[in-house]
CSV table of C-alpha atoms in Angstrom, one decimal:
chain,number,residue,atom,x,y,z
A,1,MET,CA,39.7,9.9,18.5
A,2,ASP,CA,40.9,7.2,21.2
A,3,ARG,CA,38.1,6.1,23.3
A,4,ARG,CA,40.1,7.1,26.5
A,5,HIS,CA,40.1,10.8,25.4
A,6,GLN,CA,36.4,10.6,24.2
A,7,SER,CA,34.3,12.6,26.6
A,8,GLN,CA,30.7,11.0,27.9
A,9,ARG,CA,29.0,14.0,26.3
A,10,THR,CA,30.8,13.4,22.9
A,11,ALA,CA,29.8,9.5,23.1
A,12,ALA,CA,26.2,10.4,24.1
A,13,LEU,CA,25.8,12.8,21.5
A,14,SER,CA,27.0,10.6,18.6
A,15,ALA,CA,24.7,7.8,19.7
A,16,LEU,CA,21.8,10.3,19.9
A,17,LEU,CA,22.5,11.4,16.5
A,18,TRP,CA,22.5,7.9,15.1
A,19,ALA,CA,19.1,7.4,17.0
A,20,LEU,CA,17.7,10.6,15.4
A,21,GLY,CA,18.3,8.9,11.9
A,22,LEU,CA,21.8,9.7,10.8
A,23,SER,CA,24.0,6.9,9.7
A,24,THR,CA,27.4,6.3,11.4
A,25,ARG,CA,29.2,8.0,8.5
A,26,ALA,CA,27.0,10.8,8.5
A,27,THR,CA,27.2,11.3,12.2
A,28,ALA,CA,31.0,11.1,11.9
A,29,SER,CA,30.9,13.8,9.2
A,30,LEU,CA,28.8,16.1,11.0
A,31,LEU,CA,30.8,15.9,14.3
A,32,ALA,CA,33.9,16.6,12.1
A,33,GLY,CA,32.1,19.9,11.1
A,34,LEU,CA,32.1,20.6,14.9
A,35,GLU,CA,35.8,19.8,15.0
A,36,VAL,CA,35.2,16.6,16.9
A,37,ALA,CA,37.1,13.9,15.2
A,38,LEU,CA,35.2,10.5,15.4
A,39,SER,CA,35.6,7.5,13.1
A,40,ALA,CA,32.3,5.9,11.8
A,41,MET,CA,33.6,2.8,13.9
A,42,THR,CA,33.8,4.9,17.0
A,43,VAL,CA,30.2,6.2,16.5
A,44,TRP,CA,29.1,2.5,16.2
A,45,ARG,CA,30.9,1.7,19.5
A,46,ASP,CA,29.0,4.5,21.0
A,47,VAL,CA,25.7,3.1,19.9
A,48,LEU,CA,26.7,-0.3,21.3
A,49,LEU,CA,27.4,1.4,24.6
A,50,LEU,CA,24.1,3.0,24.7
A,51,LEU,CA,22.2,-0.2,23.9
A,52,ARG,CA,24.1,-1.9,26.8
A,53,GLU,CA,23.0,1.2,29.2
A,54,VAL,CA,19.3,0.8,28.3
A,55,LYS,CA,19.2,-2.9,28.6
A,56,GLY,CA,18.5,-2.5,32.2
A,57,LEU,CA,15.7,-0.7,31.5
A,58,LEU,CA,13.9,-3.6,29.6
A,59,ALA,CA,12.8,-5.8,32.5
A,60,ALA,CA,10.4,-2.9,34.0
A,61,ARG,CA,9.3,-1.3,30.7
A,62,ARG,CA,6.4,-2.0,28.5
A,63,VAL,CA,7.0,-1.1,24.9
A,64,PRO,CA,3.8,-1.4,22.8
A,65,CYS,CA,5.2,-0.1,19.7
A,66,LEU,CA,8.5,-1.5,18.6
A,67,GLY,CA,10.6,-0.4,15.3
A,68,LEU,CA,12.7,-3.2,13.5
A,69,ASP,CA,15.6,-1.8,11.3
A,70,GLY,CA,17.7,-4.1,9.6
A,71,LEU,CA,21.5,-3.6,8.6
A,72,TRP,CA,24.4,-5.2,7.3
A,73,ALA,CA,27.9,-5.1,8.9
A,74,ARG,CA,31.3,-6.7,8.9
A,75,LEU,CA,31.9,-8.3,12.1
A,76,LYS,CA,35.4,-10.1,12.6
A,77,GLY,CA,36.0,-9.6,9.0
A,78,LYS,CA,32.6,-11.3,7.9
A,79,GLY,CA,29.4,-9.8,6.7
A,80,ARG,CA,26.6,-10.1,9.3
A,81,GLY,CA,22.9,-9.2,9.3
A,82,LEU,CA,21.8,-7.2,12.1
A,83,VAL,CA,18.5,-5.9,13.6
A,84,VAL,CA,18.0,-2.9,15.7
A,85,ALA,CA,15.1,-2.8,18.0
A,86,VAL,CA,13.9,0.7,18.5
A,87,GLU,CA,11.4,1.9,21.2
A,88,MET,CA,9.2,4.3,19.0
A,89,GLU,CA,7.8,6.7,21.4
A,90,GLU,CA,11.2,8.2,22.1
A,91,GLY,CA,13.2,6.6,19.4
A,92,LEU,CA,15.4,4.8,21.9
A,93,PRO,CA,17.3,1.7,20.6
A,94,LEU,CA,16.7,-1.1,23.0
A,95,ALA,CA,18.4,-4.2,21.5
A,96,LEU,CA,20.9,-5.1,18.6
A,97,LEU,CA,20.3,-8.7,17.5
A,98,GLN,CA,22.7,-10.7,15.1
A,99,VAL,CA,20.0,-12.0,12.7
A,100,ASP,CA,19.4,-11.6,8.8
A,101,GLU,CA,16.1,-9.9,8.6
A,102,ARG,CA,15.5,-11.6,5.4
A,103,ASP,CA,15.3,-15.0,7.1
A,104,ALA,CA,11.8,-15.4,8.7
A,105,GLU,CA,12.5,-18.4,10.9
A,106,ALA,CA,15.7,-17.0,12.2
A,107,LEU,CA,14.1,-13.6,12.9
A,108,MET,CA,11.3,-15.3,14.7
A,109,ARG,CA,13.7,-17.2,17.1
A,110,ALA,CA,15.8,-14.0,17.8
A,111,LEU,CA,13.0,-11.7,18.2
A,112,LEU,CA,10.2,-13.7,20.2
A,113,PRO,CA,11.6,-13.4,23.7
A,114,LEU,CA,12.2,-9.7,23.2
A,115,LEU,CA,8.7,-9.1,21.8
A,116,ARG,CA,7.2,-11.2,24.6
A,117,ARG,CA,9.1,-9.5,27.4
A,118,LEU,CA,8.3,-5.9,26.3
A,119,GLY,CA,4.5,-6.7,25.7
A,120,VAL,CA,4.8,-5.4,22.1
A,121,GLU,CA,1.3,-5.1,20.2
A,122,VAL,CA,2.7,-3.0,17.0
A,123,LEU,CA,5.6,-3.3,14.6
A,124,VAL,CA,6.9,-0.7,12.6
A,125,THR,CA,9.1,-2.2,9.9
A,126,ASP,CA,10.1,-2.1,6.1
A,127,ASP,CA,8.1,-4.2,3.6
A,128,LEU,CA,10.0,-7.4,3.8
A,129,GLY,CA,7.9,-10.4,3.7
A,130,SER,CA,9.8,-11.9,6.7
A,131,TYR,CA,8.3,-9.1,9.1
A,132,ARG,CA,5.0,-9.6,7.5
A,133,LEU,CA,5.2,-13.2,8.4
A,134,LEU,CA,6.5,-12.5,11.9
A,135,ALA,CA,3.7,-10.1,12.7
A,136,ARG,CA,1.0,-12.4,11.3
A,137,LYS,CA,2.3,-15.6,13.1
A,138,LEU,CA,2.3,-13.6,16.5
A,139,GLY,CA,-0.9,-11.7,15.9
A,140,LEU,CA,0.7,-8.3,15.9
A,141,ARG,CA,-0.4,-5.4,14.0
A,142,GLN,CA,2.2,-3.9,11.8
A,143,GLN,CA,2.9,-0.4,10.2
A,144,VAL,CA,5.1,-0.5,7.1
A,145,CYS,CA,7.6,2.5,7.2
A,146,THR,CA,6.2,5.0,4.7
A,147,PHE,CA,9.9,6.1,3.8
A,148,HIS,CA,10.7,2.4,2.8
A,149,LEU,CA,7.5,2.0,1.0
A,150,LEU,CA,7.6,5.0,-1.2
A,151,ARG,CA,11.4,4.3,-1.8
A,152,TRP,CA,11.1,0.8,-3.2
A,153,ALA,CA,7.7,1.1,-4.8
A,154,GLY,CA,8.4,4.6,-6.5
A,155,ARG,CA,11.7,3.1,-7.8
A,156,GLU,CA,9.7,0.3,-9.5
A,157,LEU,CA,7.0,2.8,-10.8
A,158,ARG,CA,9.6,4.9,-12.4
A,159,ARG,CA,11.4,2.1,-14.0
A,160,LEU,CA,7.9,0.9,-15.4
A,161,GLU,CA,7.2,4.4,-16.8
A,162,ARG,CA,10.5,4.2,-18.9
A,163,GLU,CA,9.7,0.8,-20.2
A,164,LEU,CA,5.9,0.9,-20.8
A,165,GLY,CA,5.6,4.3,-22.4
A,166,GLU,CA,2.8,6.8,-22.5
A,167,GLU,CA,0.0,4.3,-23.1
A,168,TRP,CA,0.3,3.3,-19.4
A,169,ALA,CA,1.3,6.6,-17.8
A,170,PRO,CA,-2.3,7.2,-16.3
A,171,LEU,CA,-2.6,4.0,-14.7
A,172,LEU,CA,0.9,4.3,-13.2
A,173,ALA,CA,0.0,7.8,-12.2
A,174,GLN,CA,-3.1,6.3,-10.4
A,175,VAL,CA,-1.0,3.8,-8.6
A,176,GLY,CA,1.5,6.3,-7.5
A,177,GLY,CA,-1.5,8.7,-6.3
A,178,LEU,CA,-2.9,5.8,-4.1
A,179,LEU,CA,0.6,5.2,-2.5
A,180,ARG,CA,1.0,8.8,-1.9
A,181,ASP,CA,-2.4,9.3,-0.3
A,182,ARG,CA,-3.2,6.0,0.9
A,183,PRO,CA,-7.0,6.9,0.8
A,184,PRO,CA,-9.6,4.3,2.4
A,185,GLY,CA,-10.7,1.7,0.0
A,186,GLY,CA,-7.3,2.0,-1.7
A,187,GLY,CA,-6.5,-1.7,-1.5
A,188,MET,CA,-9.8,-2.5,-3.3
A,189,ARG,CA,-9.1,0.0,-5.8
A,190,LEU,CA,-5.5,-1.7,-6.5
A,191,PHE,CA,-7.2,-5.2,-6.6
A,192,GLY,CA,-9.6,-3.7,-9.4
A,193,LEU,CA,-6.4,-2.8,-11.4
A,194,TRP,CA,-4.9,-6.1,-10.8
A,195,GLN,CA,-8.2,-7.7,-12.2
A,196,GLY,CA,-8.0,-5.7,-15.5
A,197,LEU,CA,-4.3,-6.5,-15.9
A,198,THR,CA,-4.8,-10.1,-15.3
A,199,ARG,CA,-7.3,-10.3,-18.2
A,200,LEU,CA,-4.6,-9.2,-20.6
A,201,ARG,CA,-2.5,-12.3,-19.6
A,202,PRO,CA,1.0,-10.6,-19.6
A,203,GLU,CA,4.0,-12.4,-19.4
A,204,PRO,CA,5.5,-12.6,-15.7
A,205,HIS,CA,8.6,-11.2,-16.3
A,206,SER,CA,7.6,-8.4,-18.9
A,207,PRO,CA,7.1,-4.9,-17.9
A,208,LEU,CA,3.3,-5.3,-17.9
A,209,GLY,CA,3.6,-8.8,-15.9
A,210,ARG,CA,5.7,-6.8,-13.3
A,211,LEU,CA,3.2,-4.1,-12.9
A,212,LYS,CA,0.5,-6.6,-12.5
A,213,ALA,CA,2.7,-8.3,-9.6
A,214,LEU,CA,3.4,-4.9,-7.9
A,215,VAL,CA,-0.3,-3.8,-7.9
A,216,LEU,CA,-1.2,-7.3,-6.4
A,217,ARG,CA,1.5,-6.8,-3.6
A,218,LEU,CA,0.4,-3.4,-3.0
A,219,SER,CA,-3.5,-4.4,-2.6
A,220,GLU,CA,-2.8,-7.4,-0.5
A,221,ASN,CA,-0.5,-5.6,2.1
A,222,TRP,CA,-2.7,-2.4,2.1
A,223,GLN,CA,-3.7,-2.7,5.6
A,224,SER,CA,-0.1,-2.7,7.0
A,225,TYR,CA,0.4,0.4,4.9
A,226,CYS,CA,-2.7,2.4,6.6
A,227,LEU,CA,-2.6,1.4,10.2
A,228,HIS,CA,-1.7,4.9,11.3
A,229,HIS,CA,-5.2,5.8,10.0
A,230,HIS,CA,-6.9,3.8,12.4
A,231,ASP,CA,-4.4,4.4,15.4
A,232,PRO,CA,-2.9,7.8,15.2
A,233,GLN,CA,-0.4,6.9,18.0
A,234,VAL,CA,1.4,4.6,15.5
A,235,PRO,CA,4.2,6.4,13.7
A,236,THR,CA,4.4,6.2,9.9
A,237,THR,CA,8.1,6.2,9.6
A,238,LEU,CA,10.6,3.9,10.9
A,239,VAL,CA,14.0,5.6,9.5
A,240,PRO,CA,14.1,9.2,8.6
A,241,PRO,CA,15.2,10.2,5.2
A,242,SER,CA,18.5,11.2,6.5
A,243,ARG,CA,19.5,7.9,7.3
A,244,PRO,CA,20.5,5.8,4.0
């Protein structure tokens, strides 16, 4: 659909569907089912328009809890890293920054002015080390998105189940249960499992060595997985499962 013939209502709807968690492609497909023909690129332009419109609200608005979601897009024929900053109370996208979320120093430079201007106290992110470093350096609390956590850690646990066999199934099930329930003291229990695995001296790149590294990583970052237990106002999910 040509933008000249796209109604403001349709543009707002497509941007809203994206903000609710659908990808640009999924948004275009859903609207097609409603007999509204929009390309994924048109949906993305609607998102950018929404970002421009809310930019004027930033000067007077305080945002204590900010979500940061990275993506990769082709701009002018080249792949670029982008980070979308989302106000978590209403799910409103506030800023789009051209920065690779994996680059800790670049992430700090790009986000520091925005974080200070908004008065951010809590970050909701995926489990990348760059976000962890950002939160630590700025003294911010961090909640790792449950969806991202269970996706990457669950994938690794399933891989280890296939490689380690029945002998290690109970321990893997224990790790999976701790991840699912995230009980108080779960980090210390994981640390105890890591100590037991360390005594076996596994090769670092062997399946058992990878299990040891996984358990240590989960133990070290446990507090960022459980912030919502201490502050119920903090959302546990950054990206709904409907958005890939």
